[in-house]
Structures are given as C-alpha cells and as structure tokens.
CSV table of C-alpha atoms in Angstrom, one decimal:
chain,number,residue,atom,x,y,z
A,1186,ALA,CA,47.9,131.4,85.1
A,1187,GLN,CA,48.2,132.4,88.7
A,1188,ARG,CA,49.1,136.0,89.0
A,1189,VAL,CA,49.0,139.0,91.4
A,1190,THR,CA,48.9,142.4,89.9
A,1191,GLN,CA,49.6,145.7,91.7
A,1192,PRO,CA,49.0,148.3,89.0
A,1193,GLU,CA,50.7,151.2,90.9
A,1194,LYS,CA,54.4,151.2,91.4
A,1195,LEU,CA,54.2,154.4,93.4
A,1196,LEU,CA,51.4,156.0,95.3
A,1197,SER,CA,51.7,159.5,96.9
A,1198,VAL,CA,49.1,160.9,99.2
A,1199,PHE,CA,48.9,163.7,101.7
A,1200,LYS,CA,48.7,163.0,105.4
A,1201,GLY,CA,45.1,162.6,106.5
A,1202,ALA,CA,43.9,161.6,103.0
A,1203,PRO,CA,42.3,158.3,102.3
A,1204,VAL,CA,44.6,155.7,100.6
A,1205,GLU,CA,43.8,152.6,98.5
A,1206,LEU,CA,46.5,150.3,97.3
A,1207,LYS,CA,45.1,148.1,94.5
A,1208,CYS,CA,45.6,144.4,94.1
A,1209,ASN,CA,44.0,142.0,91.6
A,1210,TYR,CA,44.7,138.3,91.4
A,1211,SER,CA,44.2,135.6,88.9
A,1212,TYR,CA,43.3,132.2,90.3
A,1213,SER,CA,40.6,129.8,89.6
A,1214,GLY,CA,40.4,128.1,93.0
A,1215,SER,CA,39.7,129.4,96.5
A,1216,PRO,CA,42.5,132.0,97.2
A,1217,GLU,CA,44.1,133.0,100.4
A,1218,LEU,CA,45.3,136.6,100.2
A,1219,PHE,CA,47.8,138.6,102.2
A,1220,TRP,CA,49.3,142.1,102.4
A,1221,TYR,CA,52.9,142.3,103.5
A,1222,VAL,CA,54.7,145.6,104.3
A,1223,GLN,CA,58.3,146.6,104.4
A,1224,TYR,CA,59.2,149.8,106.2
A,1225,SER,CA,62.5,151.6,105.6
A,1226,ARG,CA,65.4,149.5,106.9
A,1227,GLN,CA,63.1,146.8,108.3
A,1228,ARG,CA,62.3,143.3,107.2
A,1229,LEU,CA,59.2,142.4,105.2
A,1230,GLN,CA,56.4,141.4,107.5
A,1231,LEU,CA,52.8,140.4,107.4
A,1232,LEU,CA,50.3,143.3,107.6
A,1233,LEU,CA,47.0,141.4,107.3
A,1234,ARG,CA,45.3,138.4,105.7
A,1235,HIS,CA,41.8,138.2,104.4
A,1236,ILE,CA,40.9,135.2,106.5
A,1237,SER,CA,41.2,137.0,109.7
A,1238,ARG,CA,39.2,140.0,108.5
A,1239,GLU,CA,41.0,142.2,111.0
A,1240,SER,CA,42.2,145.8,110.9
A,1241,ILE,CA,45.8,146.4,111.5
A,1242,LYS,CA,47.3,149.9,112.0
A,1243,GLY,CA,44.0,151.2,110.6
A,1244,PHE,CA,44.3,149.2,107.3
A,1245,THR,CA,41.6,146.9,106.0
A,1246,ALA,CA,41.3,144.8,103.0
A,1247,ASP,CA,38.2,143.0,101.6
A,1248,LEU,CA,38.4,140.0,99.3
A,1249,ASN,CA,36.1,140.6,96.3
A,1250,LYS,CA,35.9,137.3,94.5
A,1251,GLY,CA,33.7,138.8,91.7
A,1252,GLU,CA,36.3,141.4,90.9
A,1253,THR,CA,39.2,139.2,91.9
A,1254,SER,CA,40.5,142.0,94.0
A,1255,PHE,CA,42.0,142.5,97.5
A,1256,HIS,CA,42.5,146.3,97.8
A,1257,LEU,CA,44.2,147.7,100.9
A,1258,LYS,CA,42.5,150.7,102.4
A,1259,LYS,CA,43.0,153.2,105.1
A,1260,PRO,CA,40.7,156.2,105.7
A,1261,PHE,CA,43.4,158.6,107.0
A,1262,ALA,CA,47.0,158.1,105.9
A,1263,GLN,CA,49.8,158.8,108.4
A,1264,GLU,CA,53.4,159.6,107.6
A,1265,GLU,CA,54.5,156.4,109.3
A,1266,ASP,CA,52.5,154.4,106.7
A,1267,SER,CA,55.2,155.2,104.1
A,1268,ALA,CA,56.5,151.9,103.1
A,1269,MET,CA,56.6,149.2,100.3
A,1270,TYR,CA,53.4,147.1,100.2
A,1271,TYR,CA,53.2,143.7,98.6
A,1272,CYS,CA,50.0,141.8,97.9
A,1273,ALA,CA,50.4,138.0,98.0
A,1274,LEU,CA,48.4,135.0,96.9
A,1275,HIS,CA,48.6,131.6,98.5
A,1276,THR,CA,47.1,128.9,96.3
A,1277,GLY,CA,47.8,125.9,98.4
A,1278,GLY,CA,50.9,123.8,98.4
A,1279,PHE,CA,54.2,125.5,99.1
A,1280,LYS,CA,54.2,128.6,96.9
A,1281,THR,CA,53.1,132.1,97.6
A,1282,ILE,CA,52.9,134.5,94.7
A,1283,PHE,CA,53.8,138.1,95.3
A,1284,GLY,CA,52.9,141.2,93.3
A,1285,ALA,CA,55.4,143.7,92.1
A,1286,GLY,CA,54.8,146.0,95.1
A,1287,THR,CA,53.5,149.5,95.6
A,1288,ARG,CA,55.6,152.1,97.3
A,1289,LEU,CA,53.4,154.4,99.4
A,1290,PHE,CA,54.6,157.8,100.2
A,1291,VAL,CA,52.6,159.9,102.6
A,1292,LYS,CA,53.5,163.6,102.5
A,1293,ALA,CA,53.2,165.9,105.4
B,1244,ASP,CA,58.6,135.5,118.2
B,1245,VAL,CA,59.9,134.0,115.0
B,1246,LYS,CA,63.5,134.9,114.2
B,1247,VAL,CA,65.0,134.5,110.8
B,1248,THR,CA,68.6,135.6,110.4
B,1249,GLN,CA,70.8,135.9,107.4
B,1250,SER,CA,74.5,135.8,107.6
B,1251,SER,CA,75.3,139.1,105.9
B,1252,ARG,CA,73.5,142.3,105.3
B,1253,TYR,CA,75.8,143.4,102.5
B,1254,LEU,CA,78.1,141.4,100.3
B,1255,VAL,CA,80.3,142.4,97.4
B,1256,LYS,CA,81.7,139.6,95.1
B,1257,ARG,CA,83.4,139.4,91.8
B,1258,THR,CA,82.1,137.7,88.7
B,1259,GLY,CA,82.8,134.0,88.7
B,1260,GLU,CA,83.1,133.7,92.5
B,1261,LYS,CA,81.2,131.1,94.4
B,1262,VAL,CA,78.9,132.8,96.8
B,1263,PHE,CA,77.2,131.3,99.9
B,1264,LEU,CA,74.2,133.0,101.5
B,1265,GLU,CA,73.1,131.5,104.8
B,1266,CYS,CA,69.8,131.6,106.5
B,1267,VAL,CA,68.8,130.3,110.0
B,1268,GLN,CA,65.4,130.2,111.6
B,1269,ASP,CA,64.8,129.3,115.3
B,1270,MET,CA,61.1,128.2,115.2
B,1271,ASP,CA,61.4,124.7,113.9
B,1272,HIS,CA,59.6,125.5,110.7
B,1273,GLU,CA,59.7,122.8,108.0
B,1274,ASN,CA,59.3,125.1,105.0
B,1275,MET,CA,62.0,127.6,104.0
B,1276,PHE,CA,62.3,129.8,101.0
B,1277,TRP,CA,64.8,132.0,99.1
B,1278,TYR,CA,63.6,135.0,97.1
B,1279,ARG,CA,65.2,137.7,95.2
B,1280,GLN,CA,63.7,141.2,95.4
B,1281,ASP,CA,64.1,143.5,92.5
B,1282,PRO,CA,62.4,146.9,91.9
B,1283,GLY,CA,59.4,146.6,89.7
B,1284,LEU,CA,59.5,142.8,89.8
B,1285,GLY,CA,58.5,142.1,93.4
B,1286,LEU,CA,59.6,138.9,95.1
B,1287,ARG,CA,60.5,136.0,92.9
B,1288,LEU,CA,61.0,132.5,94.3
B,1289,ILE,CA,64.3,130.9,93.6
B,1290,TYR,CA,64.1,127.7,95.6
B,1291,PHE,CA,62.3,126.3,98.5
B,1292,SER,CA,62.7,123.4,100.9
B,1293,TYR,CA,59.9,121.5,102.7
B,1294,ASP,CA,62.2,119.3,104.8
B,1295,VAL,CA,65.8,118.5,105.5
B,1296,LYS,CA,67.6,117.5,102.3
B,1297,MET,CA,64.4,118.2,100.3
B,1298,LYS,CA,64.3,121.0,97.8
B,1299,GLU,CA,62.2,122.2,94.9
B,1300,LYS,CA,62.9,124.8,92.2
B,1301,GLY,CA,61.0,128.0,92.3
B,1302,ASP,CA,60.4,130.3,89.4
B,1303,ILE,CA,64.0,131.5,88.7
B,1304,PRO,CA,66.4,128.7,89.8
B,1305,GLU,CA,68.9,129.1,87.0
B,1306,GLY,CA,72.4,129.9,88.3
B,1307,TYR,CA,71.5,129.0,91.9
B,1308,SER,CA,71.5,125.9,94.1
B,1309,VAL,CA,70.5,125.3,97.7
B,1310,SER,CA,71.4,123.1,100.6
B,1311,ARG,CA,69.3,122.1,103.6
B,1312,GLU,CA,71.4,119.8,105.8
B,1313,LYS,CA,69.7,120.8,109.1
B,1314,LYS,CA,66.1,121.9,109.6
B,1315,GLU,CA,67.0,125.3,110.9
B,1316,ARG,CA,69.5,126.2,108.1
B,1317,PHE,CA,68.9,126.9,104.4
B,1318,SER,CA,71.7,128.0,102.2
B,1319,LEU,CA,71.6,129.6,98.8
B,1320,ILE,CA,74.6,129.0,96.6
B,1321,LEU,CA,75.6,131.0,93.5
B,1322,GLU,CA,78.0,128.6,91.7
B,1323,SER,CA,79.6,131.3,89.6
B,1324,ALA,CA,78.3,134.7,90.3
B,1325,SER,CA,77.3,137.0,87.5
B,1326,THR,CA,76.5,140.7,87.4
B,1327,ASN,CA,72.8,140.0,86.7
B,1328,GLN,CA,72.6,138.3,90.1
B,1329,THR,CA,73.2,141.6,91.8
B,1330,SER,CA,70.0,141.9,93.9
B,1331,MET,CA,68.5,141.8,97.4
B,1332,TYR,CA,68.1,138.2,98.6
B,1333,LEU,CA,65.4,137.4,101.1
B,1334,CYS,CA,65.1,134.2,103.1
B,1335,ALA,CA,61.8,133.2,104.7
B,1336,SER,CA,60.4,130.4,106.8
B,1337,ARG,CA,56.7,129.5,106.9
B,1338,GLU,CA,54.2,128.7,109.7
B,1339,GLY,CA,50.8,127.9,108.3
B,1340,ASN,CA,50.5,130.1,105.3
B,1341,GLU,CA,52.3,133.1,106.8
B,1342,GLN,CA,55.9,133.8,105.8
B,1343,PHE,CA,58.5,135.2,108.2
B,1344,PHE,CA,61.3,137.0,106.5
B,1345,GLY,CA,64.9,137.6,107.3
B,1346,PRO,CA,66.5,141.1,107.0
B,1347,GLY,CA,67.8,140.4,103.5
B,1348,THR,CA,71.3,140.3,102.0
B,1349,ARG,CA,72.1,142.9,99.4
B,1350,LEU,CA,74.5,141.2,97.0
B,1351,THR,CA,76.6,143.2,94.5
B,1352,VAL,CA,78.5,141.3,91.9
B,1353,LEU,CA,81.2,143.3,90.2
C-alpha cells in the first residue's frame, strides 16, 4: 500500500539547534516527494520537492530510496520556522498522499 | 501567482443542513481537489476533478458530493451535514505535480 509516515506529531527544538523532521514512504515505483508547510494563519504551501534538489529557507531534504525516507533538515532552526510540516508522495496519476504532519515548535 | 480562493473562512451549520463549499482558481488548472484536514490524520482526499463535469472519489467520499460546472470552480456539497463532518476543508488546484491550496474553510456542524 502507498503510505507516508511522519512519526513525530510534535517536535520542539531551541533556536539555533539542528532540526530533522522525519518522513518515510511506502511505494514500489519511482516516487516524487514533497514537503509542504503551513505557517500560523497562512495557507498550506510547497516548501520543496526532491526533484529540484534545492534549499529553501535553509531547509534541505534528500531522497533515500534504500531507506525509503525523505527527511527534512535544517542546521540552525529559527523561531519563524515554527509551523506544521507535511510530507507528501506523488505516485503518478492524480493523487498525492500526505502524511499526518509534524508540528515544529522552535523555542527562543 | 496562483490564487485559490474559498468562499468562507468559517462556517457554522446545523445537523441535517445542506452545505455548499465553493472554491475558485484563476490559473486555468485542469485538476482540482477537496481535502479535509484533521489533527493527527493529515490531509485526506475527499474528491477530485480532472476536467469540467469530471470527478473521481478520493479516500473518504462518503457523505460528500462535488460539482464542477466550470473549469475555475469546484464545489463541495454536504448533502446532510453531520457532527463528524466538523473539520477544516482545503481546496487545491494542481500545476504539474505541485498543489496550490486555498486558505481553508473551518466548518462546524452543531
């Protein structure tokens, strides 16, 4: 079955500390993976996708097909990074499968 | 800049009422989606549409229907609202494999 798992519902770190939001997926084909972010009182928006291999707002994510993971990382968390983060898997066709989300809280 | 708008930010309805949630996108996208967003469950797909008058059930279509009479507009209908349909509803349109979301409608069914 196609699935996206985000094991942490809540992640709390101090400002300046490294942060890693975990995402594992289950899919037998060639996946396309995304991270979406929702800041307080804002709409859900794309943060980054594995195909572009870019860094957005200091965040990076590497697709590890062997471990079927797409963890989101940032070396130094900022307070403005506090938000809800969703990992998403596009398997072709019309559907995108979203994980349950991880709420990141960056403490001053 | 893609714009997806939803008709209401907050809505309060009574059990048994018929509820219409409207979504409009201005970028001529063919694919549009309705999700509900619940804590701990993430986004779950209710229905999607890949063209005018074309629709497909998502993962949780029970109790919902949709209408796509014009390309830019995708409506979600709750035929007879129930308390377990209290949720945040997100509309999205898609370009390539990237989804563009509306601001959401928080629906409370009393």
